[in-house]
């Protein structure tokens, strides 16, 4: 099939998305392995190749002599058109073989707006969309990633979901598949064996009934399956697989650098943040291990930038030590070091000046809300004084580019909270002696397993009205305010907290031509409205407020944080009470107990 693919590459944009053969990619004799695994990131190559999780699991699986993991990305529409005209099915980059010929097809679900891409990928591969329609010749389809903490909107299409961290589960289900294949077990029997692995959720083994808007029951229809699916986590990052060689793309990708994961989890407990809750407890890599990994990645990749990856880099307890050790390597090799995910309240100018000796870049801070009352509601844990001081230090010391992130549509929000966003930006600009600011404002989406999982999401008209408020105060022209498409945020909220009734809507949307919904040039609200209308499903039943006593679609998933803790935090939000971070006082969330500087 390679010849057919090569023929059409001259007719598409960015053909290196589809060629494979990059430095660091894995080459194996496919006839000598027991398991062929197609790892699909359901978006463009340059987005998927920037994802650290894909890089980790790709190299981890390929360290097994019995497994060949190959990469799959969704082609851009111009390539899809060419593939259809030449009858070329969806293929992997390593061998250009059809995805349909693999044993297992695994999707990583990073964003709800990639769900139409998942179905489009199945269509391109010639694999039946629905699990119930697949036969013995079809790959077993699985999915992992942050979106599977509410797997229900994709439950009709995925054979099994992997809940938690992939390094903890991957070898177990690959070993299980190898054993089942050797025993000659059927597809159905193999999936049954998968269900016995901790952290595996087989949606067809459970059923739901409805009472109007609410779920009336959610029960097992297969004997012996767990009542709750508990997420899998790794406890020792230093002794967990991390690749020391990585694929270096021929083309520029979104995060074109070495990503060095320094820790997982977050101590902060922001009430809107799903990642900060589902990735608990906090676990760190040692500075010594990180320096060792960095040396190998620099040698094996040739990249000239290292980014420290985490939810809040400035909360890493050994940050100064780590940075000093890395600078000993990076400065002499003219390699830049970047620190994303900084908090403005503990911003260190001396640290930033150290890391930006090679290349001074802009800074990004996330105050999230424009007033102190609202920051207390969301448990951001920073004051206006800390925000102004941090920004002033940066602007007056040569950082000409600062970007500020805020949200509108937060629970318990009032008009003055929105007006406070441009006014706070104006105060920062005044403190910074005339520099310019970019203010990016997103619309809040309530997410499962957070204190705001019960909140009502603002409607499209409400969000658009609030966006107009953003522009009402008279502020400097040096402040640029950007905001996101509200209709996309509302749809994201529908799928973030939806249930199985959305499966038919999703399928209908794909039939109507919806694809690449996260890309503004392809997002089609009119088609989505028709899909909901055709399926007689009101999207408002998923954006409404929920009560504490009702069954939530994601109640089947145990992320480690208890529902009682989330309820306590929601009640604290109503009163504007700030909860201390984990390092200051253990919250008793259920994910672990804070002892001697770490969560155990």
Coordinates of C-alpha atoms in Angstrom, one line a residue:
X1 CA 0.0 0.0 0.0
X2 CA 3.0 2.3 0.4
X3 CA 3.2 3.0 -3.4
X4 CA -0.5 4.0 -3.4
X5 CA 0.1 6.4 -0.4
X6 CA 3.2 7.9 -2.0
X7 CA 1.2 8.6 -5.2
X8 CA -1.3 10.8 -3.4
X9 CA 1.1 12.7 -1.1
X10 CA 1.9 15.3 -3.8
X11 CA -1.8 16.3 -3.7
X12 CA -2.1 17.1 0.0
X13 CA -0.8 19.7 2.5
X14 CA 2.1 18.7 4.8
X15 CA 2.7 15.2 3.4
X16 CA 5.2 14.5 6.2
X17 CA 2.2 13.9 8.4
X18 CA 1.8 10.5 6.7
X19 CA 5.3 9.3 5.7
X20 CA 6.6 7.9 9.0
X21 CA 10.3 6.8 9.1
X22 CA 11.3 9.5 11.6
X23 CA 14.5 9.3 13.7
X24 CA 13.6 7.3 16.8
X25 CA 10.6 5.5 15.4
X26 CA 10.5 1.7 15.9
X27 CA 11.2 -0.7 13.1
X28 CA 10.4 -4.4 13.7
X29 CA 9.8 -7.5 11.7
X30 CA 6.0 -7.6 12.0
X31 CA 5.9 -11.4 11.3
X32 CA 7.9 -12.1 14.4
X33 CA 5.6 -10.5 17.0
X34 CA 2.5 -11.9 18.7
X35 CA 0.6 -8.7 19.1
X36 CA 0.2 -5.8 16.7
X37 CA -1.1 -2.7 18.4
X38 CA -2.3 0.4 16.5
X39 CA -2.1 3.5 18.8
X40 CA -4.4 6.1 17.5
X41 CA -4.4 9.8 18.5
X42 CA -7.6 11.0 16.9
X43 CA -6.3 14.3 15.7
X44 CA -3.6 15.7 13.4
X45 CA 0.0 14.3 13.5
X46 CA 1.5 17.6 14.8
X47 CA -1.0 17.5 17.8
X48 CA -0.6 13.9 18.6
X49 CA 3.2 13.8 18.3
X50 CA 3.3 16.6 21.0
X51 CA 1.5 14.4 23.5
X52 CA 3.8 12.9 26.1
X53 CA 1.5 10.0 26.9
X54 CA 1.7 8.7 23.4
X55 CA 5.5 8.9 23.4
X56 CA 5.7 7.0 26.7
X57 CA 3.3 4.2 25.8
X58 CA 4.7 3.8 22.2
X59 CA 8.2 3.2 23.4
X60 CA 7.1 1.1 26.4
X61 CA 5.1 -1.3 24.3
X62 CA 7.9 -1.5 21.7
X63 CA 10.4 -2.6 24.4
X64 CA 8.4 -5.9 24.4
X65 CA 9.8 -8.3 21.9
X66 CA 6.3 -9.8 21.4
X67 CA 4.6 -6.5 20.5
X68 CA 4.8 -4.0 17.7
X69 CA 3.1 -0.7 18.5
X70 CA 2.5 1.6 15.5
X71 CA 1.1 5.1 15.4
X72 CA -2.1 6.3 13.7
X73 CA -3.4 9.8 13.4
X74 CA -6.5 11.1 11.7
X75 CA -5.7 12.5 8.3
X76 CA -6.6 16.1 7.5
X77 CA -9.7 16.3 5.2
X78 CA -7.7 16.8 2.0
X79 CA -5.9 13.6 2.7
X80 CA -9.1 11.8 3.6
X81 CA -10.6 12.8 0.2
X82 CA -7.5 11.4 -1.6
X83 CA -7.6 8.2 0.4
X84 CA -11.3 7.6 -0.4
X85 CA -10.8 8.3 -4.1
X86 CA -7.9 5.8 -4.2
X87 CA -9.6 3.3 -1.9
X88 CA -6.9 3.5 0.8
X89 CA -8.0 2.6 4.3
X90 CA -6.6 4.2 7.5
X91 CA -3.0 3.1 7.9
X92 CA -0.2 3.2 10.4
X93 CA 2.9 5.2 9.9
X94 CA 5.5 2.5 10.7
X95 CA 4.4 -0.1 8.1
X96 CA 1.6 1.7 6.2
X97 CA -0.5 -1.4 6.9
X98 CA -4.3 -1.1 7.2
X99 CA -5.4 -0.5 10.8
X100 CA -8.1 -3.2 10.3
X101 CA -5.4 -5.8 10.2
X102 CA -4.1 -5.2 13.7
X103 CA -5.0 -7.1 16.9
X104 CA -5.8 -4.1 19.0
X105 CA -6.7 -0.5 18.2
X106 CA -6.2 1.8 21.1
X107 CA -7.5 5.4 21.2
X108 CA -6.2 8.1 23.6
X109 CA -9.1 10.5 24.4
X110 CA -7.7 13.9 25.4
X111 CA -10.6 16.2 24.5
X112 CA -14.3 15.6 24.2
X113 CA -14.3 17.4 20.8
X114 CA -12.3 14.6 19.2
X115 CA -15.2 12.1 19.6
X116 CA -16.3 12.6 16.0
X117 CA -12.7 11.9 14.9
X118 CA -12.8 8.5 16.7
X119 CA -15.8 7.4 14.7
X120 CA -14.3 8.9 11.5
X121 CA -11.1 6.9 12.2
X122 CA -13.2 3.7 12.5
X123 CA -15.0 4.5 9.3
X124 CA -11.8 5.1 7.4
X125 CA -10.3 1.8 8.8
X126 CA -13.4 -0.2 7.7
X127 CA -14.1 -1.2 11.3
X128 CA -17.8 -1.2 12.4
X129 CA -18.5 1.7 14.6
X130 CA -20.5 -0.2 17.2
X131 CA -18.9 -2.8 19.4
X132 CA -21.9 -5.1 19.0
X133 CA -21.4 -5.2 15.2
X134 CA -17.7 -6.2 15.2
X135 CA -16.7 -9.7 14.3
X136 CA -13.7 -12.0 14.8
X137 CA -11.7 -10.4 12.0
X138 CA -11.9 -6.9 13.6
X139 CA -9.4 -5.5 16.0
X140 CA -10.4 -5.1 19.7
X141 CA -11.0 -1.4 20.3
X142 CA -9.9 0.2 23.6
X143 CA -9.5 3.7 24.9
X144 CA -7.7 5.6 27.7
X145 CA -6.9 9.1 28.6
X146 CA -8.6 11.8 30.7
X147 CA -11.9 11.7 28.9
X148 CA -12.5 8.1 30.0
X149 CA -13.3 9.4 33.5
X150 CA -16.7 9.7 31.9
X151 CA -16.7 7.0 29.2
X152 CA -20.5 6.9 28.7
X153 CA -20.8 9.1 25.5
X154 CA -18.6 6.6 23.7
X155 CA -19.8 3.4 25.4
X156 CA -21.5 1.9 22.3
X157 CA -18.2 2.2 20.3
X158 CA -15.4 1.1 22.6
X159 CA -14.9 -2.6 23.6
X160 CA -13.1 -1.7 26.8
X161 CA -11.9 1.4 28.5
X162 CA -8.6 1.7 30.5
X163 CA -9.1 3.9 33.6
X164 CA -6.0 5.4 35.1
X165 CA -2.4 5.6 34.1
X166 CA -1.3 3.5 31.1
X167 CA 2.1 2.4 32.4
X168 CA 0.2 0.6 35.2
X169 CA -2.1 -1.4 33.0
X170 CA -0.6 -1.8 29.6
X171 CA 1.6 -4.9 30.2
X172 CA -1.2 -6.6 32.0
X173 CA -3.7 -6.4 29.2
X174 CA -1.1 -7.2 26.5
X175 CA -0.1 -10.3 28.5
X176 CA -3.8 -11.2 28.8
X177 CA -4.3 -10.8 25.0
X178 CA -1.2 -13.0 24.2
X179 CA -2.5 -15.7 26.5
X180 CA -6.0 -15.6 25.0
X181 CA -4.7 -15.7 21.5
X182 CA -2.5 -18.7 22.3
X183 CA -5.5 -20.5 23.7
X184 CA -7.6 -19.7 20.7
X185 CA -10.2 -17.7 22.6
X186 CA -12.9 -15.8 20.7
X187 CA -13.1 -12.0 20.6
X188 CA -15.9 -12.1 23.2
X189 CA -14.1 -14.4 25.5
X190 CA -10.9 -12.3 25.3
X191 CA -12.9 -9.1 26.3
X192 CA -14.3 -11.1 29.2
X193 CA -10.7 -11.8 30.3
X194 CA -9.8 -8.1 30.0
X195 CA -12.7 -7.3 32.4
X196 CA -10.9 -9.2 35.1
X197 CA -8.0 -6.7 35.1
X198 CA -8.3 -3.9 37.7
X199 CA -9.1 -0.6 36.0
X200 CA -10.7 -2.1 32.9
X201 CA -14.3 -1.1 32.2
X202 CA -16.3 -3.0 29.6
X203 CA -19.4 -0.9 29.0
X204 CA -21.5 -3.6 27.4
X205 CA -21.5 -5.4 30.7
X206 CA -23.6 -2.6 32.3
X207 CA -27.0 -1.1 31.5
X208 CA -28.8 2.1 32.2
X209 CA -32.4 3.1 32.5
X210 CA -33.8 6.6 32.5
X211 CA -36.5 8.6 34.3
X212 CA -36.9 11.7 32.3
X213 CA -33.7 13.7 32.4
X214 CA -32.2 11.6 35.1
X215 CA -30.6 8.1 35.1
X216 CA -32.9 5.8 37.0
X217 CA -30.5 2.9 37.3
X218 CA -27.0 1.9 36.4
X219 CA -26.4 -1.8 37.0
X220 CA -24.3 -4.7 35.8
X221 CA -25.9 -7.1 33.3
X222 CA -22.9 -9.5 33.3
X223 CA -22.1 -11.7 36.3
X224 CA -18.9 -11.1 38.2
X225 CA -18.0 -7.6 37.1
X226 CA -17.2 -4.9 39.6
X227 CA -19.7 -2.4 40.9
X228 CA -17.0 0.3 40.6
X229 CA -14.0 0.6 38.3
X230 CA -11.1 1.9 40.3
X231 CA -8.4 3.9 38.5
X232 CA -4.9 2.5 38.3
X233 CA -2.0 4.6 39.3
X234 CA 1.8 4.2 39.6
X235 CA 3.3 5.1 42.9
X236 CA 7.0 5.3 42.1
X237 CA 7.8 7.6 39.2
X238 CA 11.6 7.1 39.5
X239 CA 11.2 3.4 38.8
X240 CA 8.5 3.8 36.2
X241 CA 9.2 3.6 32.4
X242 CA 10.1 6.8 30.8
X243 CA 11.6 6.8 27.2
X244 CA 15.2 7.8 26.9
X245 CA 14.9 8.0 23.1
X246 CA 12.0 9.7 21.3
X247 CA 10.8 10.2 17.8
X248 CA 12.0 13.4 16.2
X249 CA 9.4 14.5 13.5
X250 CA 10.4 15.8 10.1
X251 CA 8.0 18.7 10.5
X252 CA 7.3 21.2 13.2
X253 CA 4.8 20.0 15.8
X254 CA 2.9 21.9 18.5
X255 CA 5.3 21.2 21.3
X256 CA 8.6 20.7 19.4
X257 CA 10.9 19.9 22.3
X258 CA 11.9 17.4 25.0
X259 CA 9.1 17.2 27.5
X260 CA 10.5 16.2 30.9
X261 CA 7.7 15.1 33.3
X262 CA 8.7 16.2 36.7
X263 CA 5.7 15.2 38.8
X264 CA 2.1 14.1 38.6
X265 CA -0.9 15.4 40.5
X266 CA -1.4 18.8 42.0
X267 CA -1.5 20.1 45.5
X268 CA -3.8 23.1 44.8
X269 CA -7.4 21.7 44.7
X270 CA -8.8 24.3 42.3
X271 CA -12.5 23.4 42.2
X272 CA -12.9 23.7 38.4
X273 CA -9.9 21.5 37.5
X274 CA -10.5 17.9 36.6
X275 CA -6.8 17.1 36.1
X276 CA -6.0 18.3 39.6
X277 CA -8.5 15.8 41.0
X278 CA -8.3 12.7 38.8
X279 CA -4.4 12.7 38.8
X280 CA -4.2 12.7 42.6
X281 CA -2.1 11.8 44.6
X282 CA 0.9 13.9 44.0
X283 CA 4.0 12.0 43.0
X284 CA 7.5 13.3 42.1
X285 CA 10.5 12.2 40.2
X286 CA 13.8 12.9 41.9
X287 CA 16.1 15.6 40.4
X288 CA 18.8 12.9 39.9
X289 CA 16.5 10.8 37.8
X290 CA 15.3 13.7 35.8
X291 CA 18.9 14.8 35.0
X292 CA 19.7 11.3 33.9
X293 CA 16.7 11.2 31.6
X294 CA 17.4 14.7 30.2
X295 CA 21.0 13.7 29.3
X296 CA 19.9 10.7 27.4
X297 CA 17.1 12.6 25.6
X298 CA 19.4 15.4 24.5
X299 CA 21.9 12.9 23.2
X300 CA 19.3 10.8 21.4
X301 CA 17.1 13.5 19.9
X302 CA 19.1 16.6 19.1
X303 CA 16.4 18.9 20.4
X304 CA 17.5 22.4 21.5
X305 CA 14.7 22.9 24.1
X306 CA 13.6 21.1 27.2
X307 CA 10.2 21.9 28.8
X308 CA 9.4 20.8 32.4
X309 CA 6.0 19.1 32.3
X310 CA 3.5 19.1 35.2
X311 CA 0.3 20.7 36.3
X312 CA 2.1 23.3 38.3
X313 CA 5.9 23.4 37.8
X314 CA 6.6 25.9 40.5
X315 CA 5.1 23.5 43.1
X316 CA 7.8 20.9 42.4
X317 CA 9.6 20.7 45.8
X318 CA 13.2 20.5 44.3
X319 CA 12.8 23.0 41.5
X320 CA 15.8 25.2 42.2
X321 CA 18.1 22.1 42.6
X322 CA 16.7 20.6 39.4
X323 CA 17.1 23.8 37.4
X324 CA 20.7 24.3 38.5
X325 CA 21.6 20.7 37.6
X326 CA 19.9 21.0 34.2
X327 CA 21.6 24.3 33.4
X328 CA 24.9 22.7 33.8
X329 CA 24.0 20.6 30.8
X330 CA 21.9 23.0 28.7
X331 CA 23.9 26.2 28.8
X332 CA 27.1 24.7 27.3
X333 CA 25.0 23.0 24.6
X334 CA 23.0 26.1 23.8
X335 CA 19.8 24.4 24.8
X336 CA 16.9 26.4 26.3
X337 CA 14.9 25.4 29.3
X338 CA 11.3 26.4 29.7
X339 CA 9.0 26.4 32.8
X340 CA 5.4 26.2 31.8
X341 CA 2.6 26.0 34.3
X342 CA 3.9 28.7 36.7
X343 CA 1.8 30.2 39.4
X344 CA 2.0 34.0 39.6
X345 CA 2.0 34.0 43.4
X346 CA 5.3 32.1 43.7
X347 CA 6.9 33.4 40.5
X348 CA 10.7 33.6 40.9
X349 CA 12.4 36.2 38.8
X350 CA 15.9 34.8 39.7
X351 CA 14.7 31.3 38.6
X352 CA 13.3 32.6 35.3
X353 CA 16.4 34.7 34.5
X354 CA 18.4 31.5 35.0
X355 CA 16.4 29.3 32.7
X356 CA 16.0 32.0 30.0
X357 CA 19.7 32.8 29.5
X358 CA 19.7 31.0 26.2
X359 CA 16.4 32.2 24.9
X360 CA 14.0 34.7 26.6
X361 CA 10.4 33.8 25.9
X362 CA 7.0 35.1 27.1
X363 CA 5.3 34.3 30.3
X364 CA 1.8 32.9 30.8
X365 CA -0.1 33.2 34.1
X366 CA -3.6 32.0 35.0
X367 CA -5.4 34.2 37.6
X368 CA -8.6 32.5 36.3
X369 CA -11.0 35.1 37.8
X370 CA -11.2 38.9 37.9
X371 CA -12.2 39.4 41.5
X372 CA -11.0 38.2 44.8
X373 CA -14.4 36.8 45.7
X374 CA -14.5 34.7 42.5
X375 CA -10.9 33.4 43.1
X376 CA -11.9 32.3 46.6
X377 CA -15.0 30.6 45.1
X378 CA -12.9 28.5 42.8
X379 CA -10.2 28.0 45.4
X380 CA -7.4 29.5 43.3
X381 CA -5.6 30.5 46.5
X382 CA -4.0 33.8 45.2
X383 CA -4.6 37.4 46.1
X384 CA -4.8 40.5 43.9
X385 CA -1.6 41.8 45.6
X386 CA 0.2 38.6 44.7
X387 CA -1.0 38.8 41.1
X388 CA 0.1 42.4 40.7
X389 CA 3.5 41.9 42.4
X390 CA 4.3 38.9 40.2
X391 CA 3.3 40.6 37.0
X392 CA 5.2 43.8 38.0
X393 CA 8.4 41.9 38.6
X394 CA 8.1 40.2 35.2
X395 CA 7.2 43.2 33.2
X396 CA 9.8 45.5 34.8
X397 CA 12.6 43.0 34.2
X398 CA 12.3 42.6 30.4
X399 CA 9.4 40.2 29.9
X400 CA 7.5 42.1 27.2
X401 CA 5.1 39.4 26.4
X402 CA 2.7 38.2 29.1
X403 CA -0.5 36.2 28.6
X404 CA -3.2 36.0 31.2
X405 CA -5.8 33.2 31.3
X406 CA -9.3 33.8 32.8
X407 CA -12.7 32.0 32.7
X408 CA -16.3 33.2 32.5
X409 CA -19.4 31.2 33.3
X410 CA -18.0 29.9 36.6
X411 CA -20.5 28.8 39.3
X412 CA -21.8 31.5 41.6
X413 CA -20.5 34.2 39.2
X414 CA -21.8 37.8 39.2
X415 CA -21.5 40.6 36.6
X416 CA -18.8 42.4 38.6
X417 CA -16.6 39.2 38.5
X418 CA -16.6 39.5 34.7
X419 CA -16.0 43.2 34.7
X420 CA -13.1 42.6 37.0
X421 CA -11.2 40.7 34.3
X422 CA -10.3 43.6 32.1
X423 CA -10.0 45.9 35.1
X424 CA -7.4 43.5 36.7
X425 CA -5.5 43.5 33.3
X426 CA -5.5 47.3 33.4
X427 CA -4.0 47.3 36.9
X428 CA -1.3 44.9 35.8
X429 CA -0.5 47.0 32.7
X430 CA -0.2 50.1 34.9
X431 CA 2.1 48.3 37.3
X432 CA 4.2 47.1 34.4
X433 CA 5.2 50.5 33.1
X434 CA 3.5 50.5 29.7
X435 CA 4.0 46.9 28.4
X436 CA 1.2 45.1 26.4
X437 CA -0.9 42.2 27.6
X438 CA -2.9 39.5 26.0
X439 CA -5.9 38.3 27.9
X440 CA -7.4 34.9 26.9
X441 CA -10.9 34.2 28.3
X442 CA -12.4 30.7 28.0
X443 CA -15.9 29.6 28.9
X444 CA -16.1 27.3 31.9
X445 CA -17.1 23.7 31.3
X446 CA -18.1 21.7 34.4
X447 CA -16.2 18.4 34.4
X448 CA -16.8 15.0 36.2
X449 CA -14.9 14.3 39.5
X450 CA -14.6 17.9 40.4
X451 CA -16.5 20.0 43.1
X452 CA -18.3 21.7 40.3
X453 CA -19.6 18.5 38.6
X454 CA -23.1 19.3 39.8
X455 CA -23.1 22.9 38.5
X456 CA -25.3 24.2 35.7
X457 CA -23.4 25.3 32.7
X458 CA -24.2 28.6 31.2
X459 CA -26.2 28.6 28.0
X460 CA -24.9 29.9 24.7
X461 CA -26.9 33.2 25.1
X462 CA -25.6 33.7 28.6
X463 CA -22.0 33.2 27.6
X464 CA -22.3 35.5 24.7
X465 CA -23.8 38.2 27.0
X466 CA -20.9 37.8 29.4
X467 CA -18.4 38.1 26.6
X468 CA -19.9 41.5 25.8
X469 CA -19.4 42.5 29.4
X470 CA -15.7 41.8 29.0
X471 CA -15.5 44.6 26.4
X472 CA -17.5 47.2 28.3
X473 CA -14.9 48.7 30.7
X474 CA -12.7 51.4 29.2
X475 CA -9.2 50.0 29.2
X476 CA -5.9 50.5 27.4
X477 CA -5.6 49.6 23.7
X478 CA -2.4 47.8 24.8
X479 CA -4.7 45.1 26.3
X480 CA -5.9 42.5 23.8
X481 CA -8.8 40.4 24.9
X482 CA -9.5 37.1 23.1
X483 CA -12.4 34.7 23.9
X484 CA -13.4 31.3 22.7
X485 CA -16.3 30.1 20.6
X486 CA -19.2 29.8 23.1
X487 CA -21.1 27.2 21.1
X488 CA -18.1 24.9 21.1
X489 CA -17.8 25.2 24.9
X490 CA -21.4 24.3 25.4
X491 CA -21.1 21.2 23.2
X492 CA -17.9 20.2 25.1
X493 CA -20.0 20.5 28.3
X494 CA -22.7 18.3 26.9
X495 CA -20.2 15.5 26.2
X496 CA -18.2 16.0 29.3
X497 CA -21.2 15.2 31.5
X498 CA -23.3 13.2 29.1
X499 CA -24.5 9.6 29.2
X500 CA -25.3 6.8 26.7
X501 CA -28.1 8.7 25.1
X502 CA -25.4 10.8 23.3
X503 CA -24.1 7.8 21.3
X504 CA -26.8 8.0 18.7
X505 CA -26.3 11.8 18.5
X506 CA -22.6 11.4 18.0
X507 CA -23.2 8.8 15.3
X508 CA -25.7 11.1 13.5
X509 CA -23.4 14.1 13.7
X510 CA -20.7 12.0 11.9
X511 CA -23.2 11.0 9.3
X512 CA -24.0 14.7 8.7
X513 CA -20.3 15.4 8.2
X514 CA -19.0 16.6 11.6
X515 CA -15.3 16.1 12.0
X516 CA -12.4 18.0 13.6
X517 CA -14.8 19.8 15.9
X518 CA -11.9 21.3 17.9
X519 CA -10.8 23.2 14.7
X520 CA -12.8 26.4 14.1
X521 CA -12.7 26.0 10.3
X522 CA -14.6 22.6 10.6
X523 CA -16.8 23.1 13.7
X524 CA -20.4 23.1 12.4
X525 CA -23.0 24.1 15.1
X526 CA -25.9 23.8 12.6
X527 CA -25.0 20.2 11.9
X528 CA -24.9 19.4 15.6
X529 CA -28.2 21.1 16.2
X530 CA -29.7 18.9 13.5
X531 CA -28.1 15.8 15.0
X532 CA -29.8 16.5 18.4
X533 CA -33.1 17.3 16.7
X534 CA -33.0 14.1 14.5
X535 CA -32.3 12.0 17.6
X536 CA -34.9 13.7 19.7
X537 CA -32.3 14.5 22.4
X538 CA -32.3 17.8 24.2
X539 CA -28.7 18.8 25.0
X540 CA -29.9 20.9 27.9
X541 CA -30.5 17.7 30.0
X542 CA -26.7 17.4 30.2
X543 CA -25.8 21.0 31.0
X544 CA -28.4 21.4 33.7
X545 CA -27.6 21.5 37.4
X546 CA -27.4 18.1 39.1
X547 CA -28.5 17.2 42.7
X548 CA -26.3 15.4 45.2
X549 CA -28.7 12.5 45.4
X550 CA -28.9 11.6 41.7
X551 CA -27.0 9.0 39.8
X552 CA -24.3 10.6 37.7
X553 CA -23.1 8.9 34.4
X554 CA -19.6 8.6 35.7
X555 CA -20.4 7.2 39.1
X556 CA -19.2 3.8 37.9
X557 CA -15.6 5.3 37.9
X558 CA -13.7 5.6 41.1
X559 CA -11.0 8.2 40.6
X560 CA -9.8 8.0 44.1
X561 CA -11.3 11.3 45.3
X562 CA -14.5 10.7 47.3
X563 CA -17.8 12.2 46.4
X564 CA -18.1 13.5 50.0
X565 CA -15.0 15.5 49.6
X566 CA -16.3 17.0 46.3
X567 CA -19.5 17.9 48.0
X568 CA -17.7 19.6 50.9
X569 CA -15.7 21.6 48.5
X570 CA -18.7 22.6 46.5
X571 CA -20.4 23.8 49.7
X572 CA -17.2 25.7 50.6
X573 CA -17.3 27.4 47.2
X574 CA -20.9 28.7 47.8
X575 CA -19.5 30.5 50.9
X576 CA -16.3 31.6 49.3
X577 CA -14.2 29.6 51.7
X578 CA -10.6 28.9 50.6
X579 CA -9.3 25.4 51.4
X580 CA -5.6 25.1 52.1
X581 CA -3.4 23.3 49.6
X582 CA -2.4 19.7 50.3
X583 CA 1.1 20.7 51.4
X584 CA -0.3 23.1 54.0
X585 CA -3.0 20.7 55.3
X586 CA -4.3 17.3 54.1
X587 CA -7.8 17.7 52.9
X588 CA -8.7 14.0 53.4
X589 CA -9.9 13.7 49.8
X590 CA -9.5 9.9 49.7
X591 CA -6.7 9.8 47.1
X592 CA -4.0 9.6 49.8
X593 CA -2.7 11.1 53.0
X594 CA -0.1 13.9 53.0
X595 CA 2.9 12.9 55.1
X596 CA 6.4 14.3 55.3
X597 CA 6.1 16.4 52.1
X598 CA 4.4 13.9 49.9
X599 CA 1.1 12.2 49.4
X600 CA 1.1 8.5 50.2

